Amino acid sequence: MEKKNGYTKDGTVDLHGRPVLAAKTGRWRACAFLVGYEVFERMAFFGVASNLVVYLTTQLHEDTVSSVRSVNNWSGSVWITPIVGAFIADSYFGRFWTFSIASLIYVVGMILLTLAVWLKTLRPNCEKGEICNKAAPSEIAFFFCALYMIAIGAGGTKPNISTFGADQFDEFDGEEKKLKVSFFNWWMFSSFTGALMATTGLVFVQENLGWGIGYAIPTSGLIFSLFIFYVGTPKYRHKVCRKSGIPARELVRVWVAAVANCRRELPEEPKELNEMEPRHYLIAGKRRLTHTSAFRFLDKAALKSGDRLLVNPCTVTQVEETKLVLGMAIIWLTTLIPCTVFAQVNTLFVKQGTSLNRSLGDGFRIPAASLGSFVTISLLLSTPIYDRYFVPFMRRRTGCPRGITLLQRVGLGFASHIPVTAVAYSVELHRMRVIKTHRITSPNAVVPMSILWLLPQYVLLGVGDVFNGIGLLEFFYDQSPEDMKSLGTTFFTSGIGVGNFLNSFLVTVVDELTKRRSKGRGKSWIGNNLNDSHLDYYYAFLMGLTALNLAAFVWLAARYDYKQEEAMPDEGKMESRGGDESSVAVGGAAL
């Protein structure tokens, strides 16, 4: 596609549908405003999520298992609802307007949550130094309504803001395409900057100055961030919405056509399948996808007219887009166990920390949820190292533009969860030995062991997330069909959501099963009294699941076919989106 009058090559437009000048819009000049929003939004989310289990147990008086389940269910909803938000954006309103509507819902939810913890008429009556009264059903209902309004708002903002940021780089411009390689690294860097502000500052404010102030600060920040977002409106580039309807409908059409043609034979040469001329895709601002050997049954959807033709033939590109979604769905299944492990940061790791000695001298007690900041700190320190040193180092050795392929990066992150769970298991074993030595039985007794013993597992999670979390977000965006970028990134968010639900399910099941096996004593691996439980057994269980999941991932990654696009006439040879041609052959086999 030729560049005319300085306009973008990918056909992006401004908010009014007019072509935009490449020199005055997009790139990091536009992303700077989006990054500002992301920092404050993540501060708001983690300001609630990091200490929610503590609020539920100390203020609303839920038991440990119920509070863990409540946190996981809410967190799961926050990460699942983006599926709906992405579908609406890709099919109807576009990313900008879907985000705008959802962000208002998000802000209202934060305001209501702040009122729920601030106003005495909306929360249990708690006096300093006294036990709070039991929360009334109406108070609980108001609190959780506010929480789930935030989840609904996040459903429209989370999948669209990062994708909208990636849209600011022109895929058809060689220079901008190079810049885009680093986009998700720095996007996640900004995201975790907001998380760091929450886990270091906000949780301290919540536990020492009051929950109302602790929630009012991120609420104000979120409102300010929206102002920043809209200031950047003249700089934004917008993808043109499809005129052909709902993108997901094309996926269904491919399956219907393949089933209808199931008795027909495939030709020996893929070029005999139905496909449009490159000019058709050039006009639409897309690239034509080349045929791959994966899921060959779906190729029957692209069979040309014949005596037994029951439906209109699909194109090879449509078939390949369906294959991409199916391949991503299979990879997605292997993300659930790692997301379950990460869910411990805001649940059992926090409860474990509350049982330890949190004094750091001069009467200062570190909030247990603040240790989550070390996940963020280690990620923030590791991301620049990865982007500036690791990628160039590996690029010189592999020839892959990203240094290593997308799935190799993800696999290294998955592998890091084995030492994480191993360290958590070892630390919990030591905690149990200290408890036994000092004959501690009371659930409120402080174990004479520093909370800093938990630091290694947090740090390892942060370093691993440079490979795991950022890698998954980039993988699902990169491999998604062009018209389903928002919906594609919800593979990432929904994996986190289902991982939280899975953790809630595992905690409940393990609690019930271990109670039954305790021969009537009611002892559980995850009881209200952590000083008389066996979290070490649960961490060992997670370590085993992680190892099995990693083996499954490596097997699947080695067989994954990356997206292969035909380059435009001025771009040279065909390229693969998982790396260069040489890297695709190995897939994830090098893990």
Coordinates of C-alpha atoms in Angstrom, one line a residue:
M1 CA 0.0 0.0 0.0
E2 CA 1.5 3.3 -1.0
K3 CA 1.8 6.1 1.3
K4 CA -0.2 9.1 0.0
N5 CA 0.0 12.7 1.2
G6 CA 1.6 11.5 4.4
Y7 CA -1.4 9.5 5.6
T8 CA -1.0 6.2 7.5
K9 CA -0.7 3.1 5.3
D10 CA -3.0 0.9 7.3
G11 CA -6.1 3.0 6.7
T12 CA -6.6 4.3 10.2
V13 CA -8.7 7.4 10.7
D14 CA -9.5 10.0 13.3
L15 CA -12.5 10.1 15.6
H16 CA -14.6 11.6 12.8
G17 CA -13.6 9.0 10.2
R18 CA -11.1 11.1 8.3
P19 CA -7.7 9.8 7.2
V20 CA -4.9 10.8 9.7
L21 CA -1.4 12.1 9.0
A22 CA 1.3 9.6 10.1
A23 CA 3.6 12.4 11.3
K24 CA 1.1 14.0 13.7
T25 CA -0.7 11.0 15.2
G26 CA -0.1 7.6 16.7
R27 CA 3.2 6.1 17.9
W28 CA 4.4 6.8 21.4
R29 CA 3.1 10.4 21.2
A30 CA -0.4 9.0 21.4
C31 CA 0.5 6.1 23.7
A32 CA 1.8 8.5 26.3
F33 CA -1.8 9.5 27.1
L34 CA -3.0 5.9 27.2
V35 CA -0.1 5.0 29.5
G36 CA -1.2 7.7 31.9
Y37 CA -4.6 6.1 32.2
E38 CA -3.2 2.6 32.6
V39 CA -1.0 3.7 35.6
F40 CA -3.9 5.1 37.5
E41 CA -6.4 2.4 36.5
R42 CA -4.0 -0.3 37.7
M43 CA -3.4 1.6 40.9
A44 CA -7.2 1.6 41.5
F45 CA -7.6 -2.1 40.7
F46 CA -4.7 -3.3 42.8
G47 CA -5.6 -0.9 45.5
V48 CA -8.8 -2.9 45.9
A49 CA -7.6 -6.4 45.0
S50 CA -4.3 -6.5 47.0
N51 CA -6.0 -6.0 50.4
L52 CA -9.5 -7.2 49.7
V53 CA -9.0 -10.5 51.5
V54 CA -7.9 -8.6 54.6
Y55 CA -11.0 -6.3 54.4
L56 CA -13.3 -9.3 54.1
T57 CA -11.8 -11.1 57.1
T58 CA -11.2 -8.2 59.4
Q59 CA -14.1 -5.9 58.5
L60 CA -16.9 -8.1 57.1
H61 CA -15.8 -11.1 59.2
E62 CA -15.8 -13.8 56.5
D63 CA -13.8 -16.9 57.2
T64 CA -10.6 -17.7 55.4
V65 CA -12.0 -20.1 52.8
S66 CA -15.0 -17.8 52.1
S67 CA -12.9 -14.7 51.8
V68 CA -10.4 -16.4 49.4
R69 CA -13.4 -17.7 47.4
S70 CA -14.9 -14.2 47.3
V71 CA -11.7 -12.5 46.2
N72 CA -11.1 -15.2 43.5
N73 CA -14.7 -14.9 42.2
W74 CA -14.5 -11.2 41.9
S75 CA -11.0 -11.2 40.4
G76 CA -12.2 -13.9 38.0
S77 CA -15.2 -11.7 37.0
V78 CA -12.9 -8.7 36.4
W79 CA -10.8 -10.8 33.9
I80 CA -13.7 -12.7 32.3
T81 CA -16.0 -9.7 31.5
P82 CA -13.5 -8.4 28.9
I83 CA -14.8 -11.1 26.6
V84 CA -18.1 -9.2 26.4
G85 CA -16.4 -5.8 26.1
A86 CA -14.1 -7.0 23.3
F87 CA -17.0 -8.5 21.4
I88 CA -18.9 -5.3 21.5
A89 CA -15.9 -3.3 20.5
D90 CA -15.0 -5.5 17.5
S91 CA -18.5 -6.0 16.3
Y92 CA -20.3 -2.7 17.0
F93 CA -18.9 0.4 18.6
G94 CA -15.1 0.2 18.1
R95 CA -12.5 0.3 20.9
F96 CA -12.6 4.0 21.7
W97 CA -16.4 4.3 22.3
T98 CA -16.6 1.0 24.1
F99 CA -13.8 2.1 26.4
S100 CA -15.5 5.5 27.0
I101 CA -18.8 4.0 28.1
A102 CA -17.2 1.2 30.3
S103 CA -14.8 3.7 32.0
L104 CA -17.8 5.6 33.3
I105 CA -19.2 2.5 34.8
Y106 CA -15.8 1.7 36.3
V107 CA -15.6 5.2 38.0
V108 CA -19.2 4.9 39.4
G109 CA -18.2 1.5 40.9
M110 CA -15.1 2.9 42.5
I111 CA -17.2 5.8 43.9
L112 CA -19.8 3.5 45.4
L113 CA -17.0 1.2 46.9
T114 CA -15.4 4.2 48.5
L115 CA -18.8 5.2 50.1
A116 CA -19.3 1.6 51.2
V117 CA -16.1 1.6 53.3
W118 CA -16.3 5.2 54.4
L119 CA -19.9 6.0 55.4
K120 CA -20.9 4.5 58.8
T121 CA -24.4 3.8 57.5
L122 CA -23.0 1.5 54.8
R123 CA -20.5 -0.5 56.8
P124 CA -20.3 -2.4 60.0
N125 CA -19.9 -0.4 63.2
C126 CA -16.2 -0.7 64.0
E127 CA -14.5 1.2 66.8
K128 CA -10.7 1.3 67.2
G129 CA -9.5 -1.5 69.4
E130 CA -12.9 -3.3 69.3
I131 CA -14.3 -6.1 67.3
C132 CA -16.6 -5.0 64.5
N133 CA -20.2 -5.9 64.5
K134 CA -21.3 -8.5 62.0
A135 CA -22.1 -6.9 58.6
A136 CA -25.8 -6.6 57.8
P137 CA -27.0 -8.3 54.6
S138 CA -27.7 -4.8 53.1
E139 CA -24.2 -3.7 53.8
I140 CA -22.7 -6.8 52.2
A141 CA -25.0 -6.4 49.2
F142 CA -24.0 -2.8 48.7
F143 CA -20.3 -3.6 49.0
F144 CA -20.4 -6.5 46.5
C145 CA -22.7 -4.5 44.1
A146 CA -20.0 -1.8 43.9
L147 CA -17.3 -4.5 43.4
Y148 CA -19.1 -6.1 40.6
M149 CA -19.9 -2.8 38.9
I150 CA -16.1 -2.3 38.8
A151 CA -15.9 -5.8 37.2
I152 CA -18.4 -4.7 34.5
G153 CA -16.5 -1.5 33.8
A154 CA -13.2 -3.4 33.6
G155 CA -14.8 -5.7 31.0
G156 CA -15.1 -2.8 28.6
T157 CA -11.8 -1.0 29.4
K158 CA -9.2 -3.8 29.9
P159 CA -9.4 -5.5 26.4
N160 CA -9.7 -2.2 24.5
I161 CA -7.1 0.1 26.1
S162 CA -4.0 -2.0 25.4
T163 CA -5.3 -3.0 21.9
F164 CA -6.1 0.6 21.2
G165 CA -2.5 1.4 22.2
A166 CA -1.1 -1.2 19.8
D167 CA -3.3 0.3 17.0
Q168 CA -1.2 3.5 17.2
F169 CA 1.6 1.7 15.3
D170 CA 1.2 1.2 11.6
E171 CA 1.8 -2.4 10.7
F172 CA 2.5 -1.4 7.1
D173 CA 5.2 1.0 8.0
G174 CA 8.6 -0.7 8.6
E175 CA 9.8 1.8 11.2
E176 CA 6.6 1.8 13.2
K177 CA 6.5 -2.0 13.1
K178 CA 9.9 -2.1 14.8
L179 CA 8.6 0.2 17.5
K180 CA 5.6 -2.0 18.1
V181 CA 7.9 -5.0 19.0
S182 CA 8.6 -3.2 22.3
F183 CA 5.1 -1.8 22.9
F184 CA 3.8 -4.6 25.1
N185 CA 7.0 -4.7 27.3
W186 CA 6.6 -1.0 28.1
W187 CA 2.8 -1.2 28.3
M188 CA 3.1 -3.8 31.1
F189 CA 5.9 -1.7 32.7
S190 CA 3.4 1.2 33.1
S191 CA 0.7 -1.2 34.3
F192 CA 2.9 -2.5 37.0
T193 CA 4.0 1.0 38.0
G194 CA 0.4 1.6 39.0
A195 CA 0.3 -1.7 40.8
L196 CA 3.5 -0.8 42.7
M197 CA 1.9 2.5 43.9
A198 CA -1.1 0.4 45.2
T199 CA 0.8 -2.3 47.0
T200 CA 3.3 0.0 48.6
G201 CA 1.3 3.1 49.4
L202 CA -2.4 2.4 49.3
V203 CA -2.4 -0.8 51.4
F204 CA -0.5 1.1 54.1
V205 CA -3.0 3.9 54.0
Q206 CA -5.9 1.5 54.2
E207 CA -4.6 -0.3 57.2
N208 CA -3.2 2.7 59.1
L209 CA -5.2 5.8 58.0
G210 CA -8.5 4.2 57.1
W211 CA -10.2 2.2 54.3
G212 CA -12.2 5.2 53.1
I213 CA -9.1 7.3 52.4
G214 CA -7.4 4.2 51.0
Y215 CA -10.1 3.9 48.4
A216 CA -10.8 7.6 47.8
I217 CA -7.2 8.1 46.6
P218 CA -7.3 5.6 43.7
T219 CA -10.9 6.8 42.8
S220 CA -9.6 10.3 42.4
G221 CA -6.7 9.1 40.4
L222 CA -8.9 7.1 38.1
I223 CA -11.1 10.2 37.4
F224 CA -7.9 12.3 36.7
S225 CA -6.6 9.6 34.3
L226 CA -9.7 9.8 32.2
F227 CA -9.1 13.5 31.8
I228 CA -5.5 12.6 30.6
F229 CA -7.0 10.1 28.2
Y230 CA -9.4 12.5 26.5
V231 CA -6.7 15.2 26.2
G232 CA -4.9 13.0 23.8
T233 CA -7.9 12.4 21.5
P234 CA -6.5 14.5 18.6
K235 CA -3.4 12.3 18.5
Y236 CA -5.2 8.9 18.3
R237 CA -5.6 6.6 15.3
H238 CA -8.7 4.5 15.0
K239 CA -9.2 1.3 13.1
V240 CA -12.1 1.4 10.7
C241 CA -14.9 -0.8 11.9
R242 CA -16.0 -3.7 9.7
K243 CA -19.0 -3.2 7.5
S244 CA -19.5 -6.9 7.0
G245 CA -20.9 -7.6 10.4
I246 CA -19.7 -9.6 13.4
P247 CA -16.2 -10.9 13.1
A248 CA -16.9 -14.1 15.1
R249 CA -19.6 -15.0 12.6
E250 CA -16.9 -15.7 10.0
L251 CA -15.5 -18.3 12.3
V252 CA -18.8 -20.1 12.6
R253 CA -19.3 -19.9 8.8
V254 CA -15.9 -21.7 8.3
W255 CA -17.0 -24.6 10.6
V256 CA -20.4 -24.9 8.9
A257 CA -18.8 -25.0 5.5
A258 CA -16.2 -27.5 6.6
V259 CA -18.8 -29.8 8.0
A260 CA -21.0 -29.4 4.9
N261 CA -18.1 -30.4 2.7
C262 CA -16.8 -33.2 5.0
R263 CA -17.3 -35.9 2.3
R264 CA -15.4 -34.0 -0.4
E265 CA -11.7 -34.6 -1.0
L266 CA -9.1 -31.9 -0.5
P267 CA -6.9 -31.0 -3.5
E268 CA -3.3 -32.0 -3.5
E269 CA -2.2 -28.3 -4.0
P270 CA -3.4 -25.7 -1.5
K271 CA -3.4 -23.1 -4.4
E272 CA -6.5 -24.8 -5.8
L273 CA -8.5 -23.7 -2.7
N274 CA -10.7 -20.6 -2.9
E275 CA -8.9 -17.3 -2.3
M276 CA -9.2 -13.6 -3.3
E277 CA -6.7 -11.5 -5.1
P278 CA -4.2 -9.6 -2.9
R279 CA -5.8 -6.3 -4.1
H280 CA -8.9 -7.1 -2.1
Y281 CA -7.0 -7.3 1.1
L282 CA -4.9 -4.3 0.2
I283 CA -8.0 -2.1 0.0
A284 CA -9.2 -3.4 3.3
G285 CA -5.9 -2.6 5.0
K286 CA -5.2 -6.3 5.7
R287 CA -2.7 -8.9 4.7
R288 CA -3.6 -12.2 3.0
L289 CA -2.8 -15.3 5.1
T290 CA -0.9 -18.2 3.6
H291 CA -2.1 -21.8 3.9
T292 CA -0.8 -23.9 6.8
S293 CA -1.1 -27.7 7.3
A294 CA -2.7 -27.4 10.8
F295 CA -6.3 -28.5 11.3
R296 CA -6.6 -29.7 7.7
F297 CA -10.2 -30.6 8.1
L298 CA -11.1 -26.9 8.1
D299 CA -9.5 -26.5 4.6
K300 CA -12.7 -28.1 3.3
A301 CA -14.5 -24.8 4.0
A302 CA -12.4 -23.3 1.1
L303 CA -13.3 -25.9 -1.5
K304 CA -14.4 -24.3 -4.7
S305 CA -17.7 -24.9 -6.4
G306 CA -18.6 -28.5 -7.2
D307 CA -21.5 -30.8 -7.7
R308 CA -21.8 -31.5 -4.0
L309 CA -21.3 -27.9 -2.8
L310 CA -23.8 -27.1 0.0
V311 CA -22.6 -23.6 1.0
N312 CA -20.6 -20.8 -0.5
P313 CA -16.9 -21.4 -0.2
C314 CA -14.8 -19.5 2.3
T315 CA -11.4 -18.1 1.5
V316 CA -8.1 -19.5 2.6
T317 CA -7.6 -16.4 4.7
Q318 CA -10.9 -17.0 6.5
V319 CA -10.0 -20.6 7.1
E320 CA -6.5 -19.6 8.4
E321 CA -8.1 -17.1 10.8
T322 CA -10.3 -19.8 12.2
K323 CA -7.3 -22.1 12.6
L324 CA -5.5 -19.3 14.5
V325 CA -8.4 -18.9 17.0
L326 CA -8.6 -22.7 17.5
G327 CA -4.8 -22.9 18.0
M328 CA -4.9 -20.0 20.5
A329 CA -7.8 -21.7 22.3
I330 CA -5.7 -24.8 22.8
I331 CA -2.7 -22.8 24.1
W332 CA -5.1 -20.9 26.3
L333 CA -6.0 -24.1 28.2
T334 CA -2.3 -24.3 29.4
T335 CA -2.5 -20.8 30.9
L336 CA -5.0 -21.8 33.5
I337 CA -2.7 -23.5 36.0
P338 CA 0.0 -20.7 35.9
C339 CA -2.8 -18.1 36.4
T340 CA -4.0 -20.2 39.4
V341 CA -0.5 -20.0 40.9
F342 CA -0.4 -16.3 40.4
A343 CA -3.8 -16.0 42.2
Q344 CA -2.0 -16.9 45.4
V345 CA -0.5 -13.4 45.5
N346 CA -3.7 -11.7 46.6
T347 CA -5.1 -14.7 48.6
L348 CA -3.1 -17.4 50.5
F349 CA 0.3 -15.5 50.3
V350 CA -1.4 -12.5 52.0
K351 CA -3.1 -14.7 54.7
Q352 CA 0.2 -16.5 55.2
G353 CA 1.9 -13.1 55.7
T354 CA -0.6 -12.0 58.4
S355 CA 0.5 -14.9 60.6
L356 CA 4.2 -13.8 60.6
N357 CA 6.1 -11.2 62.4
R358 CA 5.6 -8.0 60.4
S359 CA 7.6 -5.6 62.6
L360 CA 10.5 -3.8 60.8
G361 CA 11.7 -1.8 63.8
D362 CA 10.5 1.3 65.7
G363 CA 7.0 0.0 65.9
F364 CA 6.4 -0.1 62.1
R365 CA 4.4 -3.1 60.9
I366 CA 4.5 -3.8 57.2
P367 CA 1.0 -4.7 55.8
A368 CA 1.0 -8.3 54.5
A369 CA -0.4 -7.2 51.2
S370 CA 2.5 -4.9 50.6
L371 CA 4.7 -7.8 49.8
G372 CA 2.9 -7.9 46.5
S373 CA 4.9 -4.8 45.6
F374 CA 8.0 -7.1 45.3
V375 CA 6.3 -8.9 42.4
T376 CA 5.9 -5.5 40.8
I377 CA 9.4 -4.2 41.7
S378 CA 11.1 -7.3 40.3
L379 CA 9.0 -7.0 37.1
L380 CA 9.8 -3.3 36.7
L381 CA 13.5 -4.0 37.1
S382 CA 13.5 -7.1 34.8
T383 CA 11.5 -5.6 31.9
P384 CA 14.1 -3.0 30.8
I385 CA 16.8 -5.7 31.1
Y386 CA 14.8 -8.1 29.0
D387 CA 14.0 -5.4 26.3
R388 CA 17.4 -3.7 26.2
Y389 CA 19.8 -6.6 26.8
F390 CA 18.2 -10.0 26.6
V391 CA 16.4 -9.5 23.3
P392 CA 19.4 -8.0 21.4
F393 CA 21.6 -10.7 22.8
M394 CA 19.3 -13.5 21.7
R395 CA 18.5 -11.8 18.4
R396 CA 22.2 -12.0 17.4
R397 CA 22.2 -15.8 18.1
T398 CA 18.8 -16.8 16.8
G399 CA 18.0 -14.3 14.1
C400 CA 14.5 -14.0 15.5
P401 CA 13.4 -10.3 15.7
R402 CA 12.1 -10.9 19.2
G403 CA 15.2 -12.8 20.3
I404 CA 13.1 -15.9 21.1
T405 CA 9.7 -16.9 19.7
L406 CA 6.6 -15.8 21.5
L407 CA 5.8 -19.3 22.8
Q408 CA 9.4 -19.8 24.0
R409 CA 9.0 -16.7 26.0
V410 CA 5.8 -17.9 27.5
G411 CA 7.2 -21.3 28.2
L412 CA 10.1 -19.8 30.2
G413 CA 7.5 -17.9 32.3
F414 CA 5.5 -21.1 32.9
A415 CA 8.7 -22.9 33.9
S416 CA 9.5 -20.2 36.5
H417 CA 6.4 -21.2 38.5
I418 CA 7.9 -24.5 39.5
P419 CA 10.6 -22.8 41.6
V420 CA 8.0 -20.4 42.9
T421 CA 5.8 -23.1 44.3
A422 CA 8.9 -25.0 45.5
V423 CA 10.1 -22.0 47.4
A424 CA 6.5 -21.4 48.8
Y425 CA 6.4 -25.0 49.9
S426 CA 9.8 -24.8 51.6
V427 CA 9.1 -21.6 53.4
E428 CA 5.8 -23.0 54.7
L429 CA 7.6 -26.1 55.9
H430 CA 9.9 -23.9 57.9
R431 CA 7.0 -21.9 59.3
M432 CA 5.4 -25.2 60.4
R433 CA 8.6 -26.2 62.2
V434 CA 8.7 -22.9 64.0
I435 CA 5.1 -23.3 65.0
K436 CA 5.8 -26.8 66.3
T437 CA 9.0 -25.7 68.2
H438 CA 7.1 -22.9 70.0
R439 CA 3.9 -24.9 70.4
I440 CA 1.7 -22.3 68.8
T441 CA -2.0 -23.3 68.5
S442 CA -3.9 -20.0 68.6
P443 CA -5.1 -18.7 65.2
N444 CA -4.2 -15.1 66.3
A445 CA -0.8 -15.9 67.6
V446 CA 2.1 -14.3 65.7
V447 CA 4.7 -16.8 64.5
P448 CA 8.2 -15.7 65.5
M449 CA 9.4 -15.7 61.9
S450 CA 10.0 -12.6 59.8
I451 CA 7.5 -12.0 57.0
L452 CA 10.6 -11.3 54.8
W453 CA 10.9 -15.1 54.4
L454 CA 8.1 -14.8 51.8
L455 CA 10.1 -12.4 49.6
P456 CA 11.7 -15.0 47.3
Q457 CA 8.4 -16.4 46.1
Y458 CA 7.2 -12.9 45.3
V459 CA 10.4 -11.9 43.5
L460 CA 10.4 -15.1 41.4
L461 CA 6.8 -14.5 40.3
G462 CA 7.7 -11.0 39.2
V463 CA 10.7 -12.1 37.1
G464 CA 8.7 -14.9 35.6
D465 CA 5.9 -12.6 34.6
V466 CA 8.2 -10.7 32.3
F467 CA 8.2 -13.9 30.2
N468 CA 4.8 -15.2 31.1
G469 CA 2.4 -12.3 31.5
I470 CA 3.8 -9.9 28.9
G471 CA 4.5 -12.8 26.6
L472 CA 0.9 -14.1 26.7
L473 CA -0.5 -10.6 26.1
E474 CA 1.7 -10.1 23.0
F475 CA 1.1 -13.6 21.7
F476 CA -2.7 -13.4 21.8
Y477 CA -2.7 -9.9 20.3
D478 CA -0.1 -10.8 17.6
Q479 CA -1.8 -14.1 16.5
S480 CA -5.4 -12.8 16.5
P481 CA -7.1 -12.2 13.2
E482 CA -6.9 -8.6 12.1
D483 CA -10.6 -7.9 12.8
M484 CA -10.6 -9.6 16.2
K485 CA -7.7 -7.9 18.0
S486 CA -9.7 -6.9 21.1
L487 CA -11.5 -10.3 21.3
G488 CA -8.1 -12.0 20.8
T489 CA -6.5 -10.3 23.8
T490 CA -9.3 -11.6 26.0
F491 CA -7.7 -15.0 25.7
F492 CA -5.1 -13.3 28.0
T493 CA -7.6 -11.7 30.4
S494 CA -10.0 -14.7 30.5
G495 CA -7.1 -17.0 31.4
I496 CA -6.4 -14.9 34.5
G497 CA -10.2 -14.9 35.3
V498 CA -10.6 -18.6 34.9
G499 CA -7.4 -19.1 36.9
N500 CA -9.0 -17.2 39.8
F501 CA -12.2 -19.3 39.5
L502 CA -10.1 -22.4 39.3
N503 CA -8.2 -21.4 42.5
S504 CA -11.5 -20.8 44.2
F505 CA -12.7 -24.2 43.2
L506 CA -9.5 -25.9 44.2
V507 CA -9.4 -24.2 47.6
T508 CA -13.0 -25.2 48.3
V509 CA -12.5 -28.8 47.1
V510 CA -9.2 -29.3 49.0
D511 CA -10.8 -27.8 52.1
E512 CA -13.7 -30.2 52.0
L513 CA -11.7 -33.3 51.1
T514 CA -9.0 -32.7 53.7
K515 CA -11.6 -32.1 56.4
R516 CA -13.2 -35.5 55.7
R517 CA -9.8 -37.2 55.8
S518 CA -9.0 -35.7 59.2
K519 CA -11.3 -38.3 60.8
G520 CA -13.8 -35.9 62.4
R521 CA -11.3 -33.4 63.7
G522 CA -12.3 -30.9 61.1
K523 CA -8.7 -30.1 60.2
S524 CA -8.1 -28.7 56.8
W525 CA -5.0 -27.9 54.7
I526 CA -6.5 -24.4 54.4
G527 CA -8.3 -23.8 57.6
N528 CA -9.2 -20.6 59.4
N529 CA -6.3 -21.3 61.8
L530 CA -3.3 -21.3 59.5
N531 CA -1.2 -22.2 62.5
D532 CA -2.9 -25.6 62.6
S533 CA -3.3 -26.2 58.8
H534 CA -1.1 -27.6 56.0
L535 CA -0.5 -25.0 53.4
D536 CA 2.7 -26.8 52.6
Y537 CA 0.6 -29.7 51.2
Y538 CA -1.4 -27.4 49.0
Y539 CA 1.7 -25.7 47.6
A540 CA 3.2 -29.1 46.8
F541 CA 0.0 -30.0 45.0
L542 CA 0.2 -26.8 43.0
M543 CA 3.9 -27.6 42.2
G544 CA 2.9 -31.0 40.8
L545 CA 0.1 -29.4 38.6
T546 CA 2.6 -26.8 37.3
A547 CA 5.1 -29.4 36.2
L548 CA 2.4 -31.5 34.4
N549 CA 1.0 -28.3 32.8
L550 CA 4.5 -27.3 31.6
A551 CA 5.0 -30.6 29.9
A552 CA 1.7 -30.3 28.1
F553 CA 2.6 -26.7 27.0
V554 CA 5.9 -27.7 25.6
W555 CA 4.3 -30.5 23.6
L556 CA 1.7 -28.2 22.1
A557 CA 4.0 -25.2 21.5
A558 CA 6.4 -27.4 19.4
R559 CA 3.4 -28.1 17.1
Y560 CA 1.9 -24.7 16.9
D561 CA 1.8 -23.0 13.5
Y562 CA 2.3 -19.2 13.8
K563 CA 0.4 -16.7 11.7
Q564 CA 2.0 -16.4 8.3
E565 CA 1.1 -13.3 6.2
E566 CA 1.9 -12.4 2.7
A567 CA 3.8 -9.2 2.6
M568 CA 2.7 -6.2 0.6
P569 CA 4.5 -5.6 -2.7
D570 CA 7.0 -3.1 -1.1
E571 CA 7.7 -5.2 2.0
G572 CA 9.6 -8.1 0.6
K573 CA 9.1 -11.7 1.4
M574 CA 6.4 -13.4 3.4
E575 CA 6.8 -13.1 7.1
S576 CA 5.7 -15.1 10.2
R577 CA 4.2 -13.2 13.1
G578 CA 5.8 -15.5 15.7
G579 CA 9.3 -14.5 14.7
D580 CA 11.1 -14.9 11.4
E581 CA 10.9 -17.9 9.1
S582 CA 13.7 -19.8 10.8
S583 CA 12.2 -19.4 14.3
V584 CA 8.8 -20.8 13.2
A585 CA 10.2 -24.2 12.4
V586 CA 11.1 -24.9 16.0
G587 CA 8.0 -23.3 17.6
G588 CA 8.4 -24.0 21.3
A589 CA 10.6 -27.0 20.9
A590 CA 13.6 -25.2 22.3
L591 CA 12.0 -24.9 25.7

